[in-house]
Backbone as XML, in Angstrom:
<?xml version="1.0"?>
<chain id="A" units="angstrom">
  <residue number="1" name="UNK">
    <atom name="N" x="-20.956" y="-3.540" z="-15.172"/>
    <atom name="CA" x="-19.810" y="-4.001" z="-14.391"/>
    <atom name="C" x="-18.826" y="-4.693" z="-15.324"/>
  </residue>
  <residue number="2" name="UNK">
    <atom name="N" x="-17.597" y="-4.211" z="-15.313"/>
    <atom name="CA" x="-16.563" y="-4.781" z="-16.170"/>
    <atom name="C" x="-15.942" y="-5.963" z="-15.448"/>
  </residue>
  <residue number="3" name="UNK">
    <atom name="N" x="-15.893" y="-7.115" z="-16.083"/>
    <atom name="CA" x="-15.411" y="-8.317" z="-15.390"/>
    <atom name="C" x="-13.957" y="-8.256" z="-14.929"/>
  </residue>
  <residue number="4" name="UNK">
    <atom name="N" x="-13.078" y="-7.662" z="-15.724"/>
    <atom name="CA" x="-11.679" y="-7.552" z="-15.331"/>
    <atom name="C" x="-11.192" y="-6.138" z="-15.611"/>
  </residue>
  <residue number="5" name="UNK">
    <atom name="N" x="-10.505" y="-5.570" z="-14.656"/>
    <atom name="CA" x="-10.005" y="-4.210" z="-14.762"/>
    <atom name="C" x="-8.542" y="-4.181" z="-14.355"/>
  </residue>
  <residue number="6" name="UNK">
    <atom name="N" x="-7.690" y="-3.724" z="-15.287"/>
    <atom name="CA" x="-6.262" y="-3.638" z="-15.021"/>
    <atom name="C" x="-5.905" y="-2.272" z="-14.422"/>
  </residue>
  <residue number="7" name="UNK">
    <atom name="N" x="-4.830" y="-2.255" z="-13.682"/>
    <atom name="CA" x="-4.281" y="-1.016" z="-13.148"/>
    <atom name="C" x="-2.802" y="-1.213" z="-12.889"/>
  </residue>
  <residue number="8" name="UNK">
    <atom name="N" x="-2.118" y="-0.091" z="-12.649"/>
    <atom name="CA" x="-0.715" y="-0.162" z="-12.265"/>
    <atom name="C" x="0.273" y="0.186" z="-13.345"/>
  </residue>
  <residue number="9" name="UNK">
    <atom name="N" x="-0.209" y="0.454" z="-14.545"/>
    <atom name="CA" x="0.713" y="0.830" z="-15.606"/>
    <atom name="C" x="1.294" y="2.213" z="-15.384"/>
  </residue>
  <residue number="10" name="UNK">
    <atom name="N" x="2.264" y="2.545" z="-16.208"/>
    <atom name="CA" x="2.879" y="3.863" z="-16.085"/>
    <atom name="C" x="4.172" y="3.954" z="-16.857"/>
  </residue>
  <residue number="11" name="UNK">
    <atom name="N" x="4.910" y="5.013" z="-16.555"/>
    <atom name="CA" x="6.194" y="5.268" z="-17.196"/>
    <atom name="C" x="7.311" y="4.831" z="-16.249"/>
  </residue>
  <residue number="12" name="UNK">
    <atom name="N" x="8.242" y="4.067" z="-16.764"/>
    <atom name="CA" x="9.344" y="3.573" z="-15.929"/>
    <atom name="C" x="10.619" y="3.569" z="-16.763"/>
  </residue>
  <residue number="13" name="UNK">
    <atom name="N" x="11.747" y="3.760" z="-16.098"/>
    <atom name="CA" x="13.029" y="3.737" z="-16.788"/>
    <atom name="C" x="13.489" y="2.301" z="-17.021"/>
  </residue>
  <residue number="14" name="UNK">
    <atom name="N" x="14.331" y="2.101" z="-18.023"/>
    <atom name="CA" x="14.884" y="0.750" z="-18.227"/>
    <atom name="C" x="15.558" y="0.251" z="-16.961"/>
  </residue>
  <residue number="15" name="UNK">
    <atom name="N" x="15.316" y="-1.013" z="-16.662"/>
    <atom name="CA" x="15.843" y="-1.600" z="-15.435"/>
    <atom name="C" x="14.927" y="-1.469" z="-14.242"/>
  </residue>
  <residue number="16" name="UNK">
    <atom name="N" x="13.888" y="-0.691" z="-14.390"/>
    <atom name="CA" x="12.963" y="-0.458" z="-13.289"/>
    <atom name="C" x="11.927" y="-1.565" z="-13.155"/>
  </residue>
  <residue number="17" name="UNK">
    <atom name="N" x="11.011" y="-1.343" z="-12.224"/>
    <atom name="CA" x="9.978" y="-2.350" z="-11.918"/>
    <atom name="C" x="8.600" y="-1.702" z="-11.881"/>
  </residue>
  <residue number="18" name="UNK">
    <atom name="N" x="7.624" y="-2.522" z="-12.180"/>
    <atom name="CA" x="6.223" y="-2.130" z="-12.046"/>
    <atom name="C" x="5.438" y="-3.358" z="-11.618"/>
  </residue>
  <residue number="19" name="UNK">
    <atom name="N" x="4.352" y="-3.120" z="-10.934"/>
    <atom name="CA" x="3.450" y="-4.210" z="-10.568"/>
    <atom name="C" x="2.068" y="-3.897" z="-11.115"/>
  </residue>
  <residue number="20" name="UNK">
    <atom name="N" x="1.600" y="-4.729" z="-12.020"/>
    <atom name="CA" x="0.261" y="-4.587" z="-12.563"/>
    <atom name="C" x="-0.718" y="-5.401" z="-11.729"/>
  </residue>
  <residue number="21" name="UNK">
    <atom name="N" x="-1.916" y="-4.878" z="-11.636"/>
    <atom name="CA" x="-2.978" y="-5.570" z="-10.919"/>
    <atom name="C" x="-4.177" y="-5.743" z="-11.839"/>
  </residue>
  <residue number="22" name="UNK">
    <atom name="N" x="-4.922" y="-6.799" z="-11.587"/>
    <atom name="CA" x="-6.151" y="-7.043" z="-12.341"/>
    <atom name="C" x="-7.220" y="-7.450" z="-11.336"/>
  </residue>
  <residue number="23" name="UNK">
    <atom name="N" x="-8.264" y="-6.662" z="-11.264"/>
    <atom name="CA" x="-9.378" y="-6.941" z="-10.365"/>
    <atom name="C" x="-10.505" y="-7.603" z="-11.131"/>
  </residue>
  <residue number="24" name="UNK">
    <atom name="N" x="-10.979" y="-8.724" z="-10.631"/>
    <atom name="CA" x="-12.028" y="-9.488" z="-11.301"/>
    <atom name="C" x="-13.317" y="-9.439" z="-10.501"/>
  </residue>
  <residue number="25" name="UNK">
    <atom name="N" x="-14.415" y="-9.438" z="-11.210"/>
    <atom name="CA" x="-15.711" y="-9.443" z="-10.552"/>
    <atom name="C" x="-16.775" y="-10.000" z="-11.488"/>
  </residue>
  <residue number="26" name="UNK">
    <atom name="N" x="-17.853" y="-10.513" z="-10.877"/>
    <atom name="CA" x="-18.978" y="-10.966" z="-11.684"/>
    <atom name="C" x="-18.895" y="-12.386" z="-12.189"/>
  </residue>
  <residue number="27" name="UNK">
    <atom name="N" x="-17.832" y="-13.089" z="-11.808"/>
    <atom name="CA" x="-17.722" y="-14.496" z="-12.187"/>
    <atom name="C" x="-16.938" y="-15.221" z="-11.089"/>
  </residue>
  <residue number="28" name="UNK">
    <atom name="N" x="-16.969" y="-16.529" z="-11.145"/>
    <atom name="CA" x="-16.304" y="-17.329" z="-10.112"/>
    <atom name="C" x="-14.812" y="-17.367" z="-10.398"/>
  </residue>
  <residue number="29" name="UNK">
    <atom name="N" x="-14.128" y="-16.428" z="-9.816"/>
    <atom name="CA" x="-12.713" y="-16.186" z="-10.120"/>
    <atom name="C" x="-11.863" y="-17.444" z="-9.965"/>
  </residue>
  <residue number="30" name="UNK">
    <atom name="N" x="-12.114" y="-18.193" z="-8.926"/>
    <atom name="CA" x="-11.280" y="-19.363" z="-8.626"/>
    <atom name="C" x="-11.420" y="-20.483" z="-9.649"/>
  </residue>
  <residue number="31" name="UNK">
    <atom name="N" x="-12.350" y="-20.359" z="-10.578"/>
    <atom name="CA" x="-12.540" y="-21.375" z="-11.615"/>
    <atom name="C" x="-11.906" y="-20.968" z="-12.947"/>
  </residue>
  <residue number="32" name="UNK">
    <atom name="N" x="-11.263" y="-19.812" z="-12.957"/>
    <atom name="CA" x="-10.700" y="-19.282" z="-14.188"/>
    <atom name="C" x="-9.180" y="-19.219" z="-14.120"/>
  </residue>
  <residue number="33" name="UNK">
    <atom name="N" x="-8.542" y="-19.715" z="-15.181"/>
    <atom name="CA" x="-7.128" y="-19.434" z="-15.370"/>
    <atom name="C" x="-7.003" y="-17.966" z="-15.766"/>
  </residue>
  <residue number="34" name="UNK">
    <atom name="N" x="-5.945" y="-17.339" z="-15.309"/>
    <atom name="CA" x="-5.746" y="-15.911" z="-15.587"/>
    <atom name="C" x="-4.430" y="-15.708" z="-16.328"/>
  </residue>
  <residue number="35" name="UNK">
    <atom name="N" x="-4.466" y="-14.813" z="-17.269"/>
    <atom name="CA" x="-3.276" y="-14.545" z="-18.069"/>
    <atom name="C" x="-3.091" y="-13.056" z="-18.286"/>
  </residue>
  <residue number="36" name="UNK">
    <atom name="N" x="-1.870" y="-12.716" z="-18.617"/>
    <atom name="CA" x="-1.539" y="-11.371" z="-19.086"/>
    <atom name="C" x="-1.058" y="-11.481" z="-20.531"/>
  </residue>
  <residue number="37" name="UNK">
    <atom name="N" x="-1.541" y="-10.568" z="-21.344"/>
    <atom name="CA" x="-1.094" y="-10.411" z="-22.709"/>
    <atom name="C" x="-0.632" y="-8.969" z="-22.880"/>
  </residue>
  <residue number="38" name="UNK">
    <atom name="N" x="0.060" y="-8.707" z="-23.961"/>
    <atom name="CA" x="0.465" y="-7.337" z="-24.246"/>
    <atom name="C" x="0.469" y="-7.090" z="-25.752"/>
  </residue>
  <residue number="39" name="UNK">
    <atom name="N" x="0.324" y="-5.832" z="-26.075"/>
    <atom name="CA" x="0.369" y="-5.421" z="-27.471"/>
    <atom name="C" x="1.224" y="-4.176" z="-27.580"/>
  </residue>
  <residue number="40" name="UNK">
    <atom name="N" x="2.383" y="-4.332" z="-28.192"/>
    <atom name="CA" x="3.289" y="-3.213" z="-28.373"/>
    <atom name="C" x="2.927" y="-2.413" z="-29.605"/>
  </residue>
  <residue number="41" name="UNK">
    <atom name="N" x="3.527" y="-1.234" z="-29.758"/>
    <atom name="CA" x="3.245" y="-0.379" z="-30.909"/>
    <atom name="C" x="3.524" y="-1.105" z="-32.221"/>
  </residue>
  <residue number="42" name="UNK">
    <atom name="N" x="2.524" y="-1.183" z="-33.079"/>
    <atom name="CA" x="2.696" y="-1.822" z="-34.371"/>
    <atom name="C" x="2.828" y="-3.324" z="-34.330"/>
  </residue>
  <residue number="43" name="UNK">
    <atom name="N" x="2.527" y="-3.912" z="-33.186"/>
    <atom name="CA" x="2.678" y="-5.369" z="-33.044"/>
    <atom name="C" x="1.343" y="-6.031" z="-32.759"/>
  </residue>
  <residue number="44" name="UNK">
    <atom name="N" x="1.305" y="-7.332" z="-32.932"/>
    <atom name="CA" x="0.121" y="-8.081" z="-32.560"/>
    <atom name="C" x="0.131" y="-8.374" z="-31.049"/>
  </residue>
  <residue number="45" name="UNK">
    <atom name="N" x="-1.033" y="-8.652" z="-30.523"/>
    <atom name="CA" x="-1.132" y="-9.011" z="-29.110"/>
    <atom name="C" x="-0.405" y="-10.339" z="-28.887"/>
  </residue>
  <residue number="46" name="UNK">
    <atom name="N" x="0.366" y="-10.392" z="-27.807"/>
    <atom name="CA" x="1.138" y="-11.603" z="-27.525"/>
    <atom name="C" x="0.965" y="-12.035" z="-26.080"/>
  </residue>
  <residue number="47" name="UNK">
    <atom name="N" x="1.120" y="-13.312" z="-25.870"/>
    <atom name="CA" x="1.036" y="-13.899" z="-24.539"/>
    <atom name="C" x="2.227" y="-13.480" z="-23.695"/>
  </residue>
  <residue number="48" name="UNK">
    <atom name="N" x="1.962" y="-13.210" z="-22.421"/>
    <atom name="CA" x="3.041" y="-12.855" z="-21.488"/>
    <atom name="C" x="3.174" y="-13.906" z="-20.389"/>
  </residue>
  <residue number="49" name="UNK">
    <atom name="N" x="2.078" y="-14.157" z="-19.685"/>
    <atom name="CA" x="2.148" y="-15.082" z="-18.552"/>
    <atom name="C" x="0.761" y="-15.621" z="-18.247"/>
  </residue>
  <residue number="50" name="UNK">
    <atom name="N" x="0.741" y="-16.801" z="-17.642"/>
    <atom name="CA" x="-0.518" y="-17.452" z="-17.285"/>
    <atom name="C" x="-0.367" y="-18.110" z="-15.930"/>
  </residue>
  <residue number="51" name="UNK">
    <atom name="N" x="-1.464" y="-18.107" z="-15.175"/>
    <atom name="CA" x="-1.499" y="-18.814" z="-13.905"/>
    <atom name="C" x="-2.774" y="-19.638" z="-13.846"/>
  </residue>
  <residue number="52" name="UNK">
    <atom name="N" x="-2.661" y="-20.850" z="-13.362"/>
    <atom name="CA" x="-3.816" y="-21.737" z="-13.295"/>
    <atom name="C" x="-4.835" y="-21.227" z="-12.285"/>
  </residue>
  <residue number="53" name="UNK">
    <atom name="N" x="-5.995" y="-21.823" z="-12.320"/>
    <atom name="CA" x="-7.087" y="-21.365" z="-11.457"/>
    <atom name="C" x="-6.723" y="-21.452" z="-9.971"/>
  </residue>
  <residue number="54" name="UNK">
    <atom name="N" x="-5.953" y="-22.463" z="-9.613"/>
    <atom name="CA" x="-5.571" y="-22.633" z="-8.211"/>
    <atom name="C" x="-4.316" y="-21.844" z="-7.856"/>
  </residue>
  <residue number="55" name="UNK">
    <atom name="N" x="-3.612" y="-21.401" z="-8.875"/>
    <atom name="CA" x="-2.344" y="-20.716" z="-8.642"/>
    <atom name="C" x="-1.157" y="-21.653" z="-8.573"/>
  </residue>
  <residue number="56" name="UNK">
    <atom name="N" x="-1.400" y="-22.925" z="-8.765"/>
    <atom name="CA" x="-0.327" y="-23.894" z="-8.621"/>
    <atom name="C" x="0.572" y="-24.055" z="-9.821"/>
  </residue>
  <residue number="57" name="UNK">
    <atom name="N" x="0.179" y="-23.477" z="-10.940"/>
    <atom name="CA" x="0.963" y="-23.620" z="-12.165"/>
    <atom name="C" x="1.063" y="-22.290" z="-12.881"/>
  </residue>
  <residue number="58" name="UNK">
    <atom name="N" x="2.258" y="-21.979" z="-13.354"/>
    <atom name="CA" x="2.471" y="-20.741" z="-14.097"/>
    <atom name="C" x="3.253" y="-21.034" z="-15.386"/>
  </residue>
  <residue number="59" name="UNK">
    <atom name="N" x="3.040" y="-20.171" z="-16.367"/>
    <atom name="CA" x="3.771" y="-20.263" z="-17.637"/>
    <atom name="C" x="4.143" y="-18.852" z="-18.073"/>
  </residue>
  <residue number="60" name="UNK">
    <atom name="N" x="5.274" y="-18.749" z="-18.749"/>
    <atom name="CA" x="5.749" y="-17.439" z="-19.184"/>
    <atom name="C" x="6.241" y="-17.490" z="-20.618"/>
  </residue>
  <residue number="61" name="UNK">
    <atom name="N" x="6.105" y="-16.372" z="-21.290"/>
    <atom name="CA" x="6.762" y="-16.213" z="-22.580"/>
    <atom name="C" x="8.268" y="-16.179" z="-22.344"/>
  </residue>
  <residue number="62" name="UNK">
    <atom name="N" x="9.013" y="-16.691" z="-23.301"/>
    <atom name="CA" x="10.472" y="-16.714" z="-23.145"/>
    <atom name="C" x="11.037" y="-15.308" z="-22.937"/>
  </residue>
  <residue number="63" name="UNK">
    <atom name="N" x="10.403" y="-14.332" z="-23.559"/>
    <atom name="CA" x="10.916" y="-12.965" z="-23.508"/>
    <atom name="C" x="10.840" y="-12.341" z="-22.111"/>
  </residue>
  <residue number="64" name="UNK">
    <atom name="N" x="10.021" y="-12.899" z="-21.227"/>
    <atom name="CA" x="9.870" y="-12.316" z="-19.889"/>
    <atom name="C" x="10.286" y="-13.275" z="-18.783"/>
  </residue>
  <residue number="65" name="UNK">
    <atom name="N" x="10.635" y="-14.490" z="-19.140"/>
    <atom name="CA" x="10.988" y="-15.502" z="-18.140"/>
    <atom name="C" x="12.173" y="-15.019" z="-17.316"/>
  </residue>
  <residue number="66" name="UNK">
    <atom name="N" x="12.043" y="-15.134" z="-16.008"/>
    <atom name="CA" x="13.090" y="-14.695" z="-15.108"/>
    <atom name="C" x="12.997" y="-13.234" z="-14.712"/>
  </residue>
  <residue number="67" name="UNK">
    <atom name="N" x="12.152" y="-12.474" z="-15.396"/>
    <atom name="CA" x="11.996" y="-11.048" z="-15.068"/>
    <atom name="C" x="10.609" y="-10.738" z="-14.542"/>
  </residue>
  <residue number="68" name="UNK">
    <atom name="N" x="9.598" y="-11.434" z="-15.047"/>
    <atom name="CA" x="8.209" y="-11.192" z="-14.652"/>
    <atom name="C" x="7.722" y="-12.349" z="-13.777"/>
  </residue>
  <residue number="69" name="UNK">
    <atom name="N" x="6.776" y="-12.035" z="-12.898"/>
    <atom name="CA" x="6.165" y="-13.060" z="-12.064"/>
    <atom name="C" x="4.669" y="-12.806" z="-11.953"/>
  </residue>
  <residue number="70" name="UNK">
    <atom name="N" x="3.891" y="-13.824" z="-12.269"/>
    <atom name="CA" x="2.441" y="-13.724" z="-12.150"/>
    <atom name="C" x="2.006" y="-14.401" z="-10.859"/>
  </residue>
  <residue number="71" name="UNK">
    <atom name="N" x="1.017" y="-13.811" z="-10.211"/>
    <atom name="CA" x="0.484" y="-14.400" z="-8.988"/>
    <atom name="C" x="-0.996" y="-14.050" z="-8.895"/>
  </residue>
  <residue number="72" name="UNK">
    <atom name="N" x="-1.687" y="-14.707" z="-7.987"/>
    <atom name="CA" x="-3.106" y="-14.435" z="-7.817"/>
    <atom name="C" x="-3.475" y="-14.612" z="-6.347"/>
  </residue>
  <residue number="73" name="UNK">
    <atom name="N" x="-4.544" y="-13.935" z="-5.984"/>
    <atom name="CA" x="-5.111" y="-14.067" z="-4.643"/>
    <atom name="C" x="-6.590" y="-14.378" z="-4.823"/>
  </residue>
  <residue number="74" name="UNK">
    <atom name="N" x="-6.944" y="-15.633" z="-4.646"/>
    <atom name="CA" x="-8.331" y="-16.036" z="-4.877"/>
    <atom name="C" x="-9.270" y="-15.545" z="-3.772"/>
  </residue>
  <residue number="75" name="UNK">
    <atom name="N" x="-8.727" y="-15.061" z="-2.684"/>
    <atom name="CA" x="-9.579" y="-14.498" z="-1.633"/>
    <atom name="C" x="-9.978" y="-13.065" z="-1.959"/>
  </residue>
  <residue number="76" name="UNK">
    <atom name="N" x="-9.196" y="-12.430" z="-2.828"/>
    <atom name="CA" x="-9.465" y="-11.039" z="-3.192"/>
    <atom name="C" x="-9.877" y="-10.879" z="-4.658"/>
  </residue>
  <residue number="77" name="UNK">
    <atom name="N" x="-9.926" y="-11.979" z="-5.398"/>
    <atom name="CA" x="-10.244" y="-11.932" z="-6.839"/>
    <atom name="C" x="-9.279" y="-11.019" z="-7.591"/>
  </residue>
  <residue number="78" name="UNK">
    <atom name="N" x="-8.008" y="-11.207" z="-7.302"/>
    <atom name="CA" x="-6.974" y="-10.361" z="-7.894"/>
    <atom name="C" x="-5.893" y="-11.221" z="-8.544"/>
  </residue>
  <residue number="79" name="UNK">
    <atom name="N" x="-5.340" y="-10.706" z="-9.624"/>
    <atom name="CA" x="-4.153" y="-11.294" z="-10.228"/>
    <atom name="C" x="-3.146" y="-10.174" z="-10.442"/>
  </residue>
  <residue number="80" name="UNK">
    <atom name="N" x="-1.875" y="-10.529" z="-10.317"/>
    <atom name="CA" x="-0.812" y="-9.536" z="-10.368"/>
    <atom name="C" x="0.254" y="-9.944" z="-11.375"/>
  </residue>
  <residue number="81" name="UNK">
    <atom name="N" x="0.947" y="-8.949" z="-11.871"/>
    <atom name="CA" x="2.116" y="-9.198" z="-12.708"/>
    <atom name="C" x="3.236" y="-8.298" z="-12.198"/>
  </residue>
  <residue number="82" name="UNK">
    <atom name="N" x="4.196" y="-8.906" z="-11.536"/>
    <atom name="CA" x="5.373" y="-8.169" z="-11.088"/>
    <atom name="C" x="6.381" y="-8.169" z="-12.221"/>
  </residue>
  <residue number="83" name="UNK">
    <atom name="N" x="6.761" y="-6.976" z="-12.645"/>
    <atom name="CA" x="7.673" y="-6.832" z="-13.783"/>
    <atom name="C" x="8.955" y="-6.175" z="-13.302"/>
  </residue>
  <residue number="84" name="UNK">
    <atom name="N" x="10.049" y="-6.878" z="-13.412"/>
    <atom name="CA" x="11.356" y="-6.373" z="-13.006"/>
    <atom name="C" x="12.288" y="-6.286" z="-14.216"/>
  </residue>
  <residue number="85" name="UNK">
    <atom name="N" x="13.351" y="-5.549" z="-14.044"/>
    <atom name="CA" x="14.364" y="-5.410" z="-15.101"/>
    <atom name="C" x="13.716" y="-5.078" z="-16.440"/>
  </residue>
  <residue number="86" name="UNK">
    <atom name="N" x="12.862" y="-4.074" z="-16.406"/>
    <atom name="CA" x="12.103" y="-3.731" z="-17.607"/>
    <atom name="C" x="13.008" y="-3.208" z="-18.714"/>
  </residue>
  <residue number="87" name="UNK">
    <atom name="N" x="12.619" y="-3.540" z="-19.935"/>
    <atom name="CA" x="13.376" y="-3.162" z="-21.124"/>
    <atom name="C" x="12.495" y="-2.293" z="-22.028"/>
  </residue>
  <residue number="88" name="UNK">
    <atom name="N" x="13.153" y="-1.585" z="-22.932"/>
    <atom name="CA" x="12.397" y="-0.766" z="-23.880"/>
    <atom name="C" x="11.325" y="-1.600" z="-24.584"/>
  </residue>
  <residue number="89" name="UNK">
    <atom name="N" x="11.679" y="-2.819" z="-24.937"/>
    <atom name="CA" x="10.761" y="-3.651" z="-25.708"/>
    <atom name="C" x="9.584" y="-4.194" z="-24.900"/>
  </residue>
  <residue number="90" name="UNK">
    <atom name="N" x="9.552" y="-3.904" z="-23.613"/>
    <atom name="CA" x="8.389" y="-4.260" z="-22.789"/>
    <atom name="C" x="7.283" y="-3.218" z="-22.902"/>
  </residue>
  <residue number="91" name="UNK">
    <atom name="N" x="7.570" y="-2.125" z="-23.578"/>
    <atom name="CA" x="6.558" y="-1.092" z="-23.772"/>
    <atom name="C" x="5.371" y="-1.664" z="-24.532"/>
  </residue>
  <residue number="92" name="UNK">
    <atom name="N" x="4.193" y="-1.540" z="-23.952"/>
    <atom name="CA" x="2.993" y="-2.131" z="-24.552"/>
    <atom name="C" x="1.780" y="-1.792" z="-23.702"/>
  </residue>
  <residue number="93" name="UNK">
    <atom name="N" x="0.624" y="-2.063" z="-24.266"/>
    <atom name="CA" x="-0.593" y="-2.098" z="-23.470"/>
    <atom name="C" x="-0.731" y="-3.525" z="-22.949"/>
  </residue>
  <residue number="94" name="UNK">
    <atom name="N" x="-0.889" y="-3.649" z="-21.657"/>
    <atom name="CA" x="-0.988" y="-4.959" z="-21.008"/>
    <atom name="C" x="-2.446" y="-5.263" z="-20.684"/>
  </residue>
  <residue number="95" name="UNK">
    <atom name="N" x="-2.866" y="-6.451" z="-21.089"/>
    <atom name="CA" x="-4.249" y="-6.863" z="-20.931"/>
    <atom name="C" x="-4.352" y="-8.064" z="-19.994"/>
  </residue>
  <residue number="96" name="UNK">
    <atom name="N" x="-5.363" y="-8.040" z="-19.185"/>
    <atom name="CA" x="-5.690" y="-9.159" z="-18.313"/>
    <atom name="C" x="-6.751" y="-10.014" z="-18.990"/>
  </residue>
  <residue number="97" name="UNK">
    <atom name="N" x="-6.580" y="-11.317" z="-18.919"/>
    <atom name="CA" x="-7.513" y="-12.257" z="-19.533"/>
    <atom name="C" x="-7.938" y="-13.308" z="-18.527"/>
  </residue>
  <residue number="98" name="UNK">
    <atom name="N" x="-9.225" y="-13.558" z="-18.483"/>
    <atom name="CA" x="-9.767" y="-14.631" z="-17.648"/>
    <atom name="C" x="-10.328" y="-15.704" z="-18.571"/>
  </residue>
  <residue number="99" name="UNK">
    <atom name="N" x="-9.854" y="-16.913" z="-18.395"/>
    <atom name="CA" x="-10.277" y="-17.998" z="-19.284"/>
    <atom name="C" x="-10.934" y="-19.108" z="-18.484"/>
  </residue>
  <residue number="100" name="UNK">
    <atom name="N" x="-12.233" y="-19.320" z="-18.728"/>
    <atom name="CA" x="-12.942" y="-20.415" z="-18.102"/>
    <atom name="C" x="-13.238" y="-21.502" z="-19.123"/>
  </residue>
  <residue number="101" name="UNK">
    <atom name="N" x="-14.005" y="-22.475" z="-18.717"/>
    <atom name="CA" x="-14.338" y="-23.571" z="-19.632"/>
    <atom name="C" x="-15.180" y="-23.077" z="-20.805"/>
  </residue>
  <residue number="102" name="UNK">
    <atom name="N" x="-16.048" y="-22.124" z="-20.541"/>
    <atom name="CA" x="-17.016" y="-21.715" z="-21.569"/>
    <atom name="C" x="-16.904" y="-20.252" z="-21.939"/>
  </residue>
  <residue number="103" name="UNK">
    <atom name="N" x="-16.242" y="-19.462" z="-21.114"/>
    <atom name="CA" x="-16.213" y="-18.024" z="-21.361"/>
    <atom name="C" x="-14.822" y="-17.473" z="-21.111"/>
  </residue>
  <residue number="104" name="UNK">
    <atom name="N" x="-14.586" y="-16.345" z="-21.743"/>
    <atom name="CA" x="-13.342" y="-15.617" z="-21.524"/>
    <atom name="C" x="-13.669" y="-14.136" z="-21.406"/>
  </residue>
  <residue number="105" name="UNK">
    <atom name="N" x="-12.876" y="-13.461" z="-20.590"/>
    <atom name="CA" x="-13.058" y="-12.023" z="-20.403"/>
    <atom name="C" x="-11.728" y="-11.310" z="-20.641"/>
  </residue>
  <residue number="106" name="UNK">
    <atom name="N" x="-11.831" y="-10.127" z="-21.199"/>
    <atom name="CA" x="-10.658" y="-9.278" z="-21.419"/>
    <atom name="C" x="-10.884" y="-7.935" z="-20.753"/>
  </residue>
  <residue number="107" name="UNK">
    <atom name="N" x="-9.810" y="-7.380" z="-20.222"/>
    <atom name="CA" x="-9.875" y="-6.033" z="-19.698"/>
    <atom name="C" x="-9.594" y="-5.015" z="-20.790"/>
  </residue>
  <residue number="108" name="UNK">
    <atom name="N" x="-9.615" y="-3.742" z="-20.378"/>
    <atom name="CA" x="-9.406" y="-2.647" z="-21.324"/>
    <atom name="C" x="-7.922" y="-2.371" z="-21.562"/>
  </residue>
  <residue number="109" name="UNK">
    <atom name="N" x="-7.091" y="-2.875" z="-20.671"/>
    <atom name="CA" x="-5.658" y="-2.692" z="-20.832"/>
    <atom name="C" x="-5.109" y="-1.545" z="-19.998"/>
  </residue>
  <residue number="110" name="UNK">
    <atom name="N" x="-3.831" y="-1.651" z="-19.691"/>
    <atom name="CA" x="-3.118" y="-0.587" z="-18.999"/>
    <atom name="C" x="-1.781" y="-0.377" z="-19.704"/>
  </residue>
  <residue number="111" name="UNK">
    <atom name="N" x="-1.433" y="0.877" z="-19.912"/>
    <atom name="CA" x="-0.238" y="1.213" z="-20.685"/>
    <atom name="C" x="1.015" y="1.134" z="-19.815"/>
  </residue>
  <residue number="112" name="UNK">
    <atom name="N" x="2.004" y="0.449" z="-20.325"/>
    <atom name="CA" x="3.323" y="0.424" z="-19.708"/>
    <atom name="C" x="4.315" y="0.987" z="-20.717"/>
  </residue>
  <residue number="113" name="UNK">
    <atom name="N" x="5.019" y="2.024" z="-20.307"/>
    <atom name="CA" x="6.005" y="2.651" z="-21.173"/>
    <atom name="C" x="7.367" y="2.622" z="-20.489"/>
  </residue>
  <residue number="114" name="UNK">
    <atom name="N" x="8.321" y="2.012" z="-21.166"/>
    <atom name="CA" x="9.689" y="1.960" z="-20.651"/>
    <atom name="C" x="10.521" y="2.923" z="-21.479"/>
  </residue>
  <residue number="115" name="UNK">
    <atom name="N" x="10.985" y="3.971" z="-20.811"/>
    <atom name="CA" x="11.699" y="5.013" z="-21.524"/>
    <atom name="C" x="12.661" y="5.721" z="-20.584"/>
  </residue>
  <residue number="116" name="UNK">
    <atom name="N" x="13.770" y="6.161" z="-21.148"/>
    <atom name="CA" x="14.729" y="6.924" z="-20.351"/>
    <atom name="C" x="14.516" y="8.421" z="-20.553"/>
  </residue>
</chain>
């Protein structure tokens, strides 16, 4: 059983929107802060957004602030990344991360390609 599984990636035109989902299982989801990271072609993995365990606090990379929104549903063990006004430079593999006090989990990633 994979602890976190991303979905929702795909091909989108510049200016378009996508919603990524991350399904969590096998751990106490409500005790973990959840984040999205991404790794573009030839680049290192970088932080995108984070949401606290309760959902009451969020943080964003400057590059996505105002365009992306992270949310979570602790009743469904799900975290989401709504991506609007997508740009070419948003092209990357997007990874879901679960961070607890003692453990962290990473998903396999989902590809997002922004192209005209």
